[in-house]
Amino acid sequence: MATAVITGGTDGIGRALATAYLERGHHVLVVGTDPAKGAAFRADAHRRGAGERARFLAADLSLVAENRRLVDHVAEHHPAVDLLVLGARYHRSTRAETADGLESNFALFYLSRHLLSHGLLPQLRRAERPVVLNFGAAGLGGPVRWDDLQLRRDYPGTGALGHAGALCDLLATHLAHQHPDVPQVVNHPGVTATGFAGEYDPATAAHVHHLRTHAKPASEAVAQILPHLDAPPSPLTAVHEGRRVPTDTPAFDPAAAQRLHATTERLLAAL
Ligand SMILES: NC(=O)c1ccc[n+]([C@@H]2O[C@H](COP(=O)([O-])OP(=O)(O)OC[C@H]3O[C@@H](n4cnc5c(N)ncnc54)[C@H](OP(=O)(O)O)[C@@H]3O)[C@@H](O)[C@H]2O)c1
């Protein structure tokens, strides 16, 4: 039976994807920080007659050690992973650092995804048709700040998510070039009514409140991405609101992807 591992699977689009894959008969492991949301996911799965296949792991993926714990957990319990969804995020209007001393978006939105997509390669390779879904910028993330990857100067607020998304585009590019047997799908879902996890200044909070009630539902975002996961047309696919977008652009430059990979490995070695 197929297995899906979904970070950010306790809320929003990740949660809707988790339900979709439970209904397809997968084993689904969702990861988040909130045990109450994990229990709600499992209770809903039970109601659907899929309680045996629904699992929750509480982990703070903004911490390097927690990502390594998740990799170990999956290696122990799931020999093969058919679908890895990288969807955890937490917005911050003001800059913050994790206990590892890393900028929080860089740590959760990018570095966690680097650690998980590399750490779970052995399990992905054991699946018949593996795929990784990375909620990146799909080319819409703007330029990478190579001299300030952790946004120490002029922290851009909401733009920090877009910057981390641009790093995820490069992460997927690097993986697709190095490991073409494990297809990477980068997805920007467009504005979607979700939990919008985070801490917001008053102006942004008012905007987010509006989006929570007026944006498209998570089920629509899921319907837009599922066909691309079922049949990824190439090792690297980028999708914006259900439509493929070109990957022969600077956002997916293999040399920049290699540069980011080398920089990340140096940073991890120094931690
Ligand atoms: N919604 C949109 O309009 C939109 C637009 C563009 C891109 N996206 C992207 O789509 C993806 C899904 O977004 P969403 O809006 O559906 O998310 P969401 O509803 O805000 O949910 C965020 C998820 O991340 C988890 N999370 C937060 N901090 C975490 C941490 N430290 N460790 C582990 N998990 C953590 C949360 O779990 P807990 O609450 O259990 O911690 C939750 O499951 C994200 O990558 C997002 O950037 C969304």
mmCIF file of C-alpha atoms and ligand atoms in Angstrom:
data_model
loop_
_atom_site.group_PDB
_atom_site.id
_atom_site.type_symbol
_atom_site.label_atom_id
_atom_site.label_comp_id
_atom_site.label_asym_id
_atom_site.label_seq_id
_atom_site.Cartn_x
_atom_site.Cartn_y
_atom_site.Cartn_z
ATOM 1 C CA MET A 1 0.000 0.000 0.000
ATOM 2 C CA ALA A 2 1.288 3.454 -0.915
ATOM 3 C CA THR A 3 2.508 5.980 1.676
ATOM 4 C CA ALA A 4 2.271 9.774 1.747
ATOM 5 C CA VAL A 5 4.288 11.927 4.184
ATOM 6 C CA ILE A 6 2.847 15.439 4.415
ATOM 7 C CA THR A 7 4.457 18.285 6.349
ATOM 8 C CA GLY A 8 1.884 20.967 7.073
ATOM 9 C CA GLY A 9 -0.643 18.140 6.755
ATOM 10 C CA THR A 10 -2.602 19.243 9.821
ATOM 11 C CA ASP A 11 -4.133 22.333 8.198
ATOM 12 C CA GLY A 12 -4.997 24.105 4.962
ATOM 13 C CA ILE A 13 -3.960 22.600 1.638
ATOM 14 C CA GLY A 14 -1.767 19.961 3.316
ATOM 15 C CA ARG A 15 -4.715 18.704 5.331
ATOM 16 C CA ALA A 16 -6.922 18.611 2.215
ATOM 17 C CA LEU A 17 -4.209 16.639 0.392
ATOM 18 C CA ALA A 18 -3.967 14.248 3.347
ATOM 19 C CA THR A 19 -7.710 13.572 3.101
ATOM 20 C CA ALA A 20 -7.506 13.105 -0.672
ATOM 21 C CA TYR A 21 -4.728 10.505 -0.333
ATOM 22 C CA LEU A 22 -6.505 8.712 2.534
ATOM 23 C CA GLU A 23 -9.497 8.385 0.211
ATOM 24 C CA ARG A 24 -7.185 6.921 -2.445
ATOM 25 C CA GLY A 25 -6.172 4.230 0.040
ATOM 26 C CA HIS A 26 -2.733 5.544 1.037
ATOM 27 C CA HIS A 27 -1.149 5.380 4.444
ATOM 28 C CA VAL A 28 -0.812 9.053 5.377
ATOM 29 C CA LEU A 29 1.602 10.506 7.935
ATOM 30 C CA VAL A 30 0.920 14.185 8.661
ATOM 31 C CA VAL A 31 3.405 16.372 10.537
ATOM 32 C CA GLY A 32 2.710 19.587 12.451
ATOM 33 C CA THR A 33 3.298 21.138 15.850
ATOM 34 C CA ASP A 34 -0.258 21.050 17.204
ATOM 35 C CA PRO A 35 -1.359 17.707 18.747
ATOM 36 C CA ALA A 36 -4.999 18.874 18.782
ATOM 37 C CA LYS A 37 -4.934 19.286 14.993
ATOM 38 C CA GLY A 38 -3.248 15.889 14.689
ATOM 39 C CA ALA A 39 -5.996 14.310 16.811
ATOM 40 C CA ALA A 40 -8.674 16.028 14.692
ATOM 41 C CA PHE A 41 -7.095 14.593 11.527
ATOM 42 C CA ARG A 42 -7.062 11.113 13.001
ATOM 43 C CA ALA A 43 -10.658 11.406 14.266
ATOM 44 C CA ASP A 44 -11.819 12.488 10.801
ATOM 45 C CA ALA A 45 -9.898 9.585 9.230
ATOM 46 C CA HIS A 46 -11.594 7.218 11.685
ATOM 47 C CA ARG A 47 -15.022 8.547 10.636
ATOM 48 C CA ARG A 48 -14.065 7.842 7.016
ATOM 49 C CA GLY A 49 -13.115 4.268 7.909
ATOM 50 C CA ALA A 50 -9.405 5.044 7.349
ATOM 51 C CA GLY A 51 -8.281 5.396 10.974
ATOM 52 C CA GLU A 52 -5.746 2.579 10.627
ATOM 53 C CA ARG A 53 -3.989 4.421 7.798
ATOM 54 C CA ALA A 54 -3.816 7.894 9.377
ATOM 55 C CA ARG A 55 -0.818 8.877 11.489
ATOM 56 C CA PHE A 56 0.321 12.147 13.087
ATOM 57 C CA LEU A 57 3.795 13.080 14.255
ATOM 58 C CA ALA A 58 4.292 16.219 16.323
ATOM 59 C CA ALA A 59 7.524 17.941 15.294
ATOM 60 C CA ASP A 60 8.823 21.507 15.131
ATOM 61 C CA LEU A 61 10.363 21.410 11.686
ATOM 62 C CA SER A 62 11.997 24.817 12.118
ATOM 63 C CA LEU A 63 14.656 22.910 14.108
ATOM 64 C CA VAL A 64 17.307 20.846 12.327
ATOM 65 C CA ALA A 65 17.203 18.061 14.940
ATOM 66 C CA GLU A 66 13.438 17.696 14.547
ATOM 67 C CA ASN A 67 13.807 17.150 10.796
ATOM 68 C CA ARG A 68 16.398 14.471 11.467
ATOM 69 C CA ARG A 69 14.005 12.869 13.970
ATOM 70 C CA LEU A 70 11.282 12.830 11.304
ATOM 71 C CA VAL A 71 13.660 11.207 8.789
ATOM 72 C CA ASP A 72 14.534 8.537 11.380
ATOM 73 C CA HIS A 73 10.850 8.011 12.210
ATOM 74 C CA VAL A 74 9.936 7.494 8.553
ATOM 75 C CA ALA A 75 12.916 5.181 7.978
ATOM 76 C CA GLU A 76 11.768 3.060 10.910
ATOM 77 C CA HIS A 77 8.061 2.880 10.056
ATOM 78 C CA HIS A 78 7.751 3.383 6.280
ATOM 79 C CA PRO A 79 10.287 1.532 4.089
ATOM 80 C CA ALA A 80 8.930 3.242 0.953
ATOM 81 C CA VAL A 81 7.485 6.737 0.514
ATOM 82 C CA ASP A 82 5.433 7.315 -2.645
ATOM 83 C CA LEU A 83 4.586 10.972 -2.003
ATOM 84 C CA LEU A 84 6.479 13.550 0.045
ATOM 85 C CA VAL A 85 4.665 16.858 0.465
ATOM 86 C CA LEU A 86 6.704 19.798 1.750
ATOM 87 C CA GLY A 87 4.047 22.243 2.922
ATOM 88 C CA ALA A 88 4.795 23.505 6.455
ATOM 89 C CA ARG A 89 5.032 27.276 6.783
ATOM 90 C CA TYR A 90 4.670 29.941 9.465
ATOM 91 C CA HIS A 91 4.400 33.609 8.548
ATOM 92 C CA ARG A 92 6.123 36.257 10.656
ATOM 93 C CA SER A 93 5.655 39.985 10.137
ATOM 94 C CA THR A 94 8.826 40.618 12.121
ATOM 95 C CA ARG A 95 12.087 38.735 11.857
ATOM 96 C CA ALA A 96 12.720 35.937 14.362
ATOM 97 C CA GLU A 97 15.393 33.302 14.839
ATOM 98 C CA THR A 98 15.030 29.670 15.867
ATOM 99 C CA ALA A 99 16.924 28.011 18.725
ATOM 100 C CA ASP A 100 19.465 26.970 16.050
ATOM 101 C CA GLY A 101 20.104 30.673 15.394
ATOM 102 C CA LEU A 102 18.518 30.582 11.920
ATOM 103 C CA GLU A 103 15.983 33.008 10.450
ATOM 104 C CA SER A 104 12.617 31.313 10.956
ATOM 105 C CA ASN A 105 11.365 31.228 7.331
ATOM 106 C CA PHE A 106 14.746 30.114 6.070
ATOM 107 C CA ALA A 107 14.678 27.326 8.678
ATOM 108 C CA LEU A 108 11.096 26.089 8.244
ATOM 109 C CA PHE A 109 10.226 26.930 4.659
ATOM 110 C CA TYR A 110 13.587 26.103 3.088
ATOM 111 C CA LEU A 111 16.109 24.246 5.273
ATOM 112 C CA SER A 112 13.546 21.738 6.591
ATOM 113 C CA ARG A 113 12.629 20.919 2.981
ATOM 114 C CA HIS A 114 16.293 20.497 2.072
ATOM 115 C CA LEU A 115 16.812 18.093 4.994
ATOM 116 C CA LEU A 116 13.657 16.072 4.339
ATOM 117 C CA SER A 117 13.903 15.775 0.576
ATOM 118 C CA HIS A 118 17.526 14.652 0.806
ATOM 119 C CA GLY A 119 17.048 12.561 3.967
ATOM 120 C CA LEU A 120 14.091 10.616 2.541
ATOM 121 C CA LEU A 121 15.633 9.847 -0.866
ATOM 122 C CA PRO A 122 16.235 6.158 0.064
ATOM 123 C CA GLN A 123 12.550 5.693 0.974
ATOM 124 C CA LEU A 124 11.368 7.601 -2.120
ATOM 125 C CA ARG A 125 13.563 5.428 -4.348
ATOM 126 C CA ARG A 126 11.902 2.301 -2.993
ATOM 127 C CA ALA A 127 8.496 3.478 -4.270
ATOM 128 C CA GLU A 128 7.402 2.449 -7.744
ATOM 129 C CA ARG A 129 6.477 5.989 -8.873
ATOM 130 C CA PRO A 130 7.708 8.469 -6.260
ATOM 131 C CA VAL A 131 7.040 12.195 -6.361
ATOM 132 C CA VAL A 132 7.945 15.179 -4.178
ATOM 133 C CA LEU A 133 5.554 18.134 -3.978
ATOM 134 C CA ASN A 134 7.283 21.298 -2.814
ATOM 135 C CA PHE A 135 5.109 24.383 -2.246
ATOM 136 C CA GLY A 136 7.696 26.800 -3.621
ATOM 137 C CA ALA A 137 7.389 30.021 -5.581
ATOM 138 C CA ALA A 138 7.082 28.388 -9.039
ATOM 139 C CA GLY A 139 9.160 31.226 -10.458
ATOM 140 C CA LEU A 140 7.171 33.998 -8.748
ATOM 141 C CA GLY A 141 9.504 34.437 -5.768
ATOM 142 C CA GLY A 142 11.692 37.283 -6.894
ATOM 143 C CA PRO A 143 15.469 37.456 -6.748
ATOM 144 C CA VAL A 144 17.470 35.450 -4.224
ATOM 145 C CA ARG A 145 19.421 37.597 -1.777
ATOM 146 C CA TRP A 146 22.685 35.699 -2.112
ATOM 147 C CA ASP A 147 24.507 38.007 0.312
ATOM 148 C CA ASP A 148 21.715 37.841 2.903
ATOM 149 C CA LEU A 149 19.903 34.492 2.668
ATOM 150 C CA GLN A 150 18.587 34.848 6.219
ATOM 151 C CA LEU A 151 17.176 38.331 5.670
ATOM 152 C CA ARG A 152 19.129 40.163 8.358
ATOM 153 C CA ARG A 153 18.779 43.474 6.503
ATOM 154 C CA ASP A 154 15.408 45.000 5.590
ATOM 155 C CA TYR A 155 13.298 42.019 6.639
ATOM 156 C CA PRO A 156 10.511 41.982 4.019
ATOM 157 C CA GLY A 157 7.614 40.703 6.198
ATOM 158 C CA THR A 158 5.308 38.654 3.991
ATOM 159 C CA GLY A 159 8.005 38.787 1.298
ATOM 160 C CA ALA A 160 10.095 36.455 3.467
ATOM 161 C CA LEU A 161 7.786 33.593 2.421
ATOM 162 C CA GLY A 162 8.334 34.457 -1.241
ATOM 163 C CA HIS A 163 12.088 34.541 -0.715
ATOM 164 C CA ALA A 164 12.050 31.109 0.928
ATOM 165 C CA GLY A 165 9.818 29.928 -1.934
ATOM 166 C CA ALA A 166 12.483 31.019 -4.429
ATOM 167 C CA LEU A 167 15.022 28.942 -2.469
ATOM 168 C CA CYS A 168 12.626 25.977 -2.722
ATOM 169 C CA ASP A 169 12.485 26.399 -6.519
ATOM 170 C CA LEU A 170 16.279 26.038 -6.561
ATOM 171 C CA LEU A 171 16.175 23.107 -4.126
ATOM 172 C CA ALA A 172 13.788 21.232 -6.435
ATOM 173 C CA THR A 173 15.957 22.135 -9.438
ATOM 174 C CA HIS A 174 19.058 20.697 -7.790
ATOM 175 C CA LEU A 175 17.265 17.493 -6.779
ATOM 176 C CA ALA A 176 15.735 17.050 -10.244
ATOM 177 C CA HIS A 177 19.170 17.340 -11.870
ATOM 178 C CA GLN A 178 20.943 15.089 -9.373
ATOM 179 C CA HIS A 179 18.177 12.534 -8.851
ATOM 180 C CA PRO A 180 15.921 12.510 -11.942
ATOM 181 C CA ASP A 181 14.396 9.191 -10.792
ATOM 182 C CA VAL A 182 12.544 11.116 -8.049
ATOM 183 C CA PRO A 183 10.393 13.746 -9.822
ATOM 184 C CA GLN A 184 9.996 17.139 -8.181
ATOM 185 C CA VAL A 185 6.820 19.199 -8.548
ATOM 186 C CA VAL A 186 7.042 22.828 -7.420
ATOM 187 C CA ASN A 187 3.629 24.328 -6.812
ATOM 188 C CA HIS A 188 2.331 27.835 -6.139
ATOM 189 C CA PRO A 189 -1.344 27.223 -5.354
ATOM 190 C CA GLY A 190 -2.462 30.846 -5.640
ATOM 191 C CA VAL A 191 -4.327 32.555 -2.830
ATOM 192 C CA THR A 192 -6.260 29.904 -0.928
ATOM 193 C CA ALA A 193 -8.420 30.070 2.219
ATOM 194 C CA THR A 194 -6.400 28.142 4.801
ATOM 195 C CA GLY A 195 -5.187 28.421 8.378
ATOM 196 C CA PHE A 196 -2.560 31.026 7.342
ATOM 197 C CA ALA A 197 -0.386 29.909 10.265
ATOM 198 C CA GLY A 198 1.662 32.757 11.635
ATOM 199 C CA GLU A 199 2.009 35.984 13.572
ATOM 200 C CA TYR A 200 0.763 39.079 11.761
ATOM 201 C CA ASP A 201 0.965 42.841 12.278
ATOM 202 C CA PRO A 202 -2.525 44.440 12.473
ATOM 203 C CA ALA A 203 -2.689 45.503 8.804
ATOM 204 C CA THR A 204 -1.607 42.084 7.518
ATOM 205 C CA ALA A 205 -3.931 40.357 10.021
ATOM 206 C CA ALA A 206 -6.920 42.241 8.590
ATOM 207 C CA HIS A 207 -5.927 41.226 5.055
ATOM 208 C CA VAL A 208 -5.450 37.598 6.088
ATOM 209 C CA HIS A 209 -8.851 37.592 7.803
ATOM 210 C CA HIS A 210 -10.386 38.635 4.486
ATOM 211 C CA LEU A 211 -8.478 35.902 2.603
ATOM 212 C CA ARG A 212 -9.576 33.221 5.094
ATOM 213 C CA THR A 213 -13.186 33.906 4.159
ATOM 214 C CA HIS A 214 -12.978 34.986 0.497
ATOM 215 C CA ALA A 215 -10.147 33.052 -1.189
ATOM 216 C CA LYS A 216 -10.695 29.785 -3.076
ATOM 217 C CA PRO A 217 -11.127 26.660 -0.908
ATOM 218 C CA ALA A 218 -8.246 24.263 -0.243
ATOM 219 C CA SER A 219 -10.178 21.528 -2.094
ATOM 220 C CA GLU A 220 -9.826 23.595 -5.296
ATOM 221 C CA ALA A 221 -6.066 23.991 -4.781
ATOM 222 C CA VAL A 222 -5.829 20.210 -4.346
ATOM 223 C CA ALA A 223 -7.860 19.498 -7.493
ATOM 224 C CA GLN A 224 -5.485 21.795 -9.427
ATOM 225 C CA ILE A 225 -2.320 19.971 -8.349
ATOM 226 C CA LEU A 226 -3.379 16.288 -8.222
ATOM 227 C CA PRO A 227 -3.076 15.636 -12.009
ATOM 228 C CA HIS A 228 0.533 16.869 -11.939
ATOM 229 C CA LEU A 229 1.356 14.540 -9.053
ATOM 230 C CA ASP A 230 -0.285 11.565 -10.750
ATOM 231 C CA ALA A 231 1.814 11.926 -13.907
ATOM 232 C CA PRO A 232 4.786 14.274 -13.468
ATOM 233 C CA PRO A 233 5.849 14.957 -17.063
ATOM 234 C CA SER A 234 9.544 15.509 -16.274
ATOM 235 C CA PRO A 235 12.012 15.379 -13.361
ATOM 236 C CA LEU A 236 11.189 19.040 -12.645
ATOM 237 C CA THR A 237 7.674 20.430 -13.069
ATOM 238 C CA ALA A 238 6.537 23.869 -11.935
ATOM 239 C CA VAL A 239 2.850 24.616 -11.530
ATOM 240 C CA HIS A 240 0.982 27.829 -10.747
ATOM 241 C CA GLU A 241 -2.719 27.432 -9.939
ATOM 242 C CA GLY A 242 -2.924 24.207 -11.921
ATOM 243 C CA ARG A 243 -1.040 25.433 -15.006
ATOM 244 C CA ARG A 244 2.503 24.372 -15.892
ATOM 245 C CA VAL A 245 4.985 27.226 -16.022
ATOM 246 C CA PRO A 246 8.387 27.157 -17.766
ATOM 247 C CA THR A 247 11.423 25.931 -15.862
ATOM 248 C CA ASP A 248 14.024 27.218 -18.349
ATOM 249 C CA THR A 249 14.072 30.545 -16.489
ATOM 250 C CA PRO A 250 16.529 32.091 -13.977
ATOM 251 C CA ALA A 251 14.314 30.912 -11.086
ATOM 252 C CA PHE A 252 15.350 27.332 -11.958
ATOM 253 C CA ASP A 253 18.945 27.975 -12.991
ATOM 254 C CA PRO A 254 20.955 24.764 -12.337
ATOM 255 C CA ALA A 255 24.126 26.749 -11.504
ATOM 256 C CA ALA A 256 22.251 28.814 -8.913
ATOM 257 C CA ALA A 257 20.701 25.605 -7.575
ATOM 258 C CA GLN A 258 24.159 24.059 -7.176
ATOM 259 C CA ARG A 259 25.394 27.236 -5.469
ATOM 260 C CA LEU A 260 22.516 27.130 -2.975
ATOM 261 C CA HIS A 261 23.098 23.437 -2.321
ATOM 262 C CA ALA A 262 26.789 23.998 -1.564
ATOM 263 C CA THR A 263 26.005 26.996 0.656
ATOM 264 C CA THR A 264 23.392 24.970 2.555
ATOM 265 C CA GLU A 265 25.696 22.016 3.107
ATOM 266 C CA ARG A 266 28.394 24.370 4.475
ATOM 267 C CA LEU A 267 25.859 25.957 6.821
ATOM 268 C CA LEU A 268 24.662 22.564 8.080
ATOM 269 C CA ALA A 269 28.221 21.397 8.628
ATOM 270 C CA ALA A 270 28.888 24.488 10.761
ATOM 271 C CA LEU A 271 25.805 24.066 12.968
HETATM 272 N N1 LIG B 1 -2.785 29.642 1.404
HETATM 273 C C1 LIG B 1 -2.279 30.385 0.421
HETATM 274 O O1 LIG B 1 -2.895 31.353 -0.047
HETATM 275 C C2 LIG B 1 -0.937 30.057 -0.152
HETATM 276 C C3 LIG B 1 -0.432 30.867 -1.183
HETATM 277 C C4 LIG B 1 0.834 30.566 -1.711
HETATM 278 C C5 LIG B 1 1.545 29.486 -1.230
HETATM 279 N N2 LIG B 1 1.011 28.720 -0.226
HETATM 280 C C6 LIG B 1 1.839 27.601 0.287
HETATM 281 O O2 LIG B 1 1.089 26.405 0.378
HETATM 282 C C7 LIG B 1 1.590 25.605 1.484
HETATM 283 C C8 LIG B 1 0.432 25.259 2.383
HETATM 284 O O3 LIG B 1 -0.073 26.492 2.885
HETATM 285 P P1 LIG B 1 -1.418 26.613 3.721
HETATM 286 O O4 LIG B 1 -1.866 28.017 3.566
HETATM 287 O O5 LIG B 1 -2.321 25.495 3.347
HETATM 288 O O6 LIG B 1 -0.857 26.384 5.194
HETATM 289 P P2 LIG B 1 -1.545 26.717 6.622
HETATM 290 O O7 LIG B 1 -3.017 26.468 6.535
HETATM 291 O O8 LIG B 1 -1.062 28.036 7.097
HETATM 292 O O9 LIG B 1 -0.903 25.581 7.526
HETATM 293 C C9 LIG B 1 0.463 25.591 7.830
HETATM 294 C C10 LIG B 1 0.885 24.207 8.232
HETATM 295 O O10 LIG B 1 2.266 24.270 8.637
HETATM 296 C C11 LIG B 1 2.400 23.609 9.893
HETATM 297 N N3 LIG B 1 3.497 24.225 10.653
HETATM 298 C C12 LIG B 1 3.620 25.524 11.019
HETATM 299 N N4 LIG B 1 4.747 25.706 11.734
HETATM 300 C C13 LIG B 1 5.345 24.486 11.822
HETATM 301 C C14 LIG B 1 6.535 24.015 12.431
HETATM 302 N N5 LIG B 1 7.368 24.842 13.104
HETATM 303 N N6 LIG B 1 6.838 22.701 12.335
HETATM 304 C C15 LIG B 1 6.002 21.845 11.668
HETATM 305 N N7 LIG B 1 4.874 22.240 11.064
HETATM 306 C C16 LIG B 1 4.536 23.545 11.145
HETATM 307 C C17 LIG B 1 1.054 23.809 10.563
HETATM 308 O O11 LIG B 1 0.846 22.795 11.518
HETATM 309 P P3 LIG B 1 0.536 23.124 13.072
HETATM 310 O O12 LIG B 1 -0.493 24.201 13.093
HETATM 311 O O13 LIG B 1 0.098 21.782 13.577
HETATM 312 O O14 LIG B 1 1.859 23.544 13.611
HETATM 313 C C18 LIG B 1 0.090 23.659 9.402
HETATM 314 O O15 LIG B 1 -0.195 22.292 9.182
HETATM 315 C C19 LIG B 1 2.640 26.471 2.196
HETATM 316 O O16 LIG B 1 3.939 26.105 1.790
HETATM 317 C C20 LIG B 1 2.319 27.880 1.711
HETATM 318 O O17 LIG B 1 3.432 28.733 1.726
HETATM 319 C C21 LIG B 1 -0.192 28.968 0.313
#
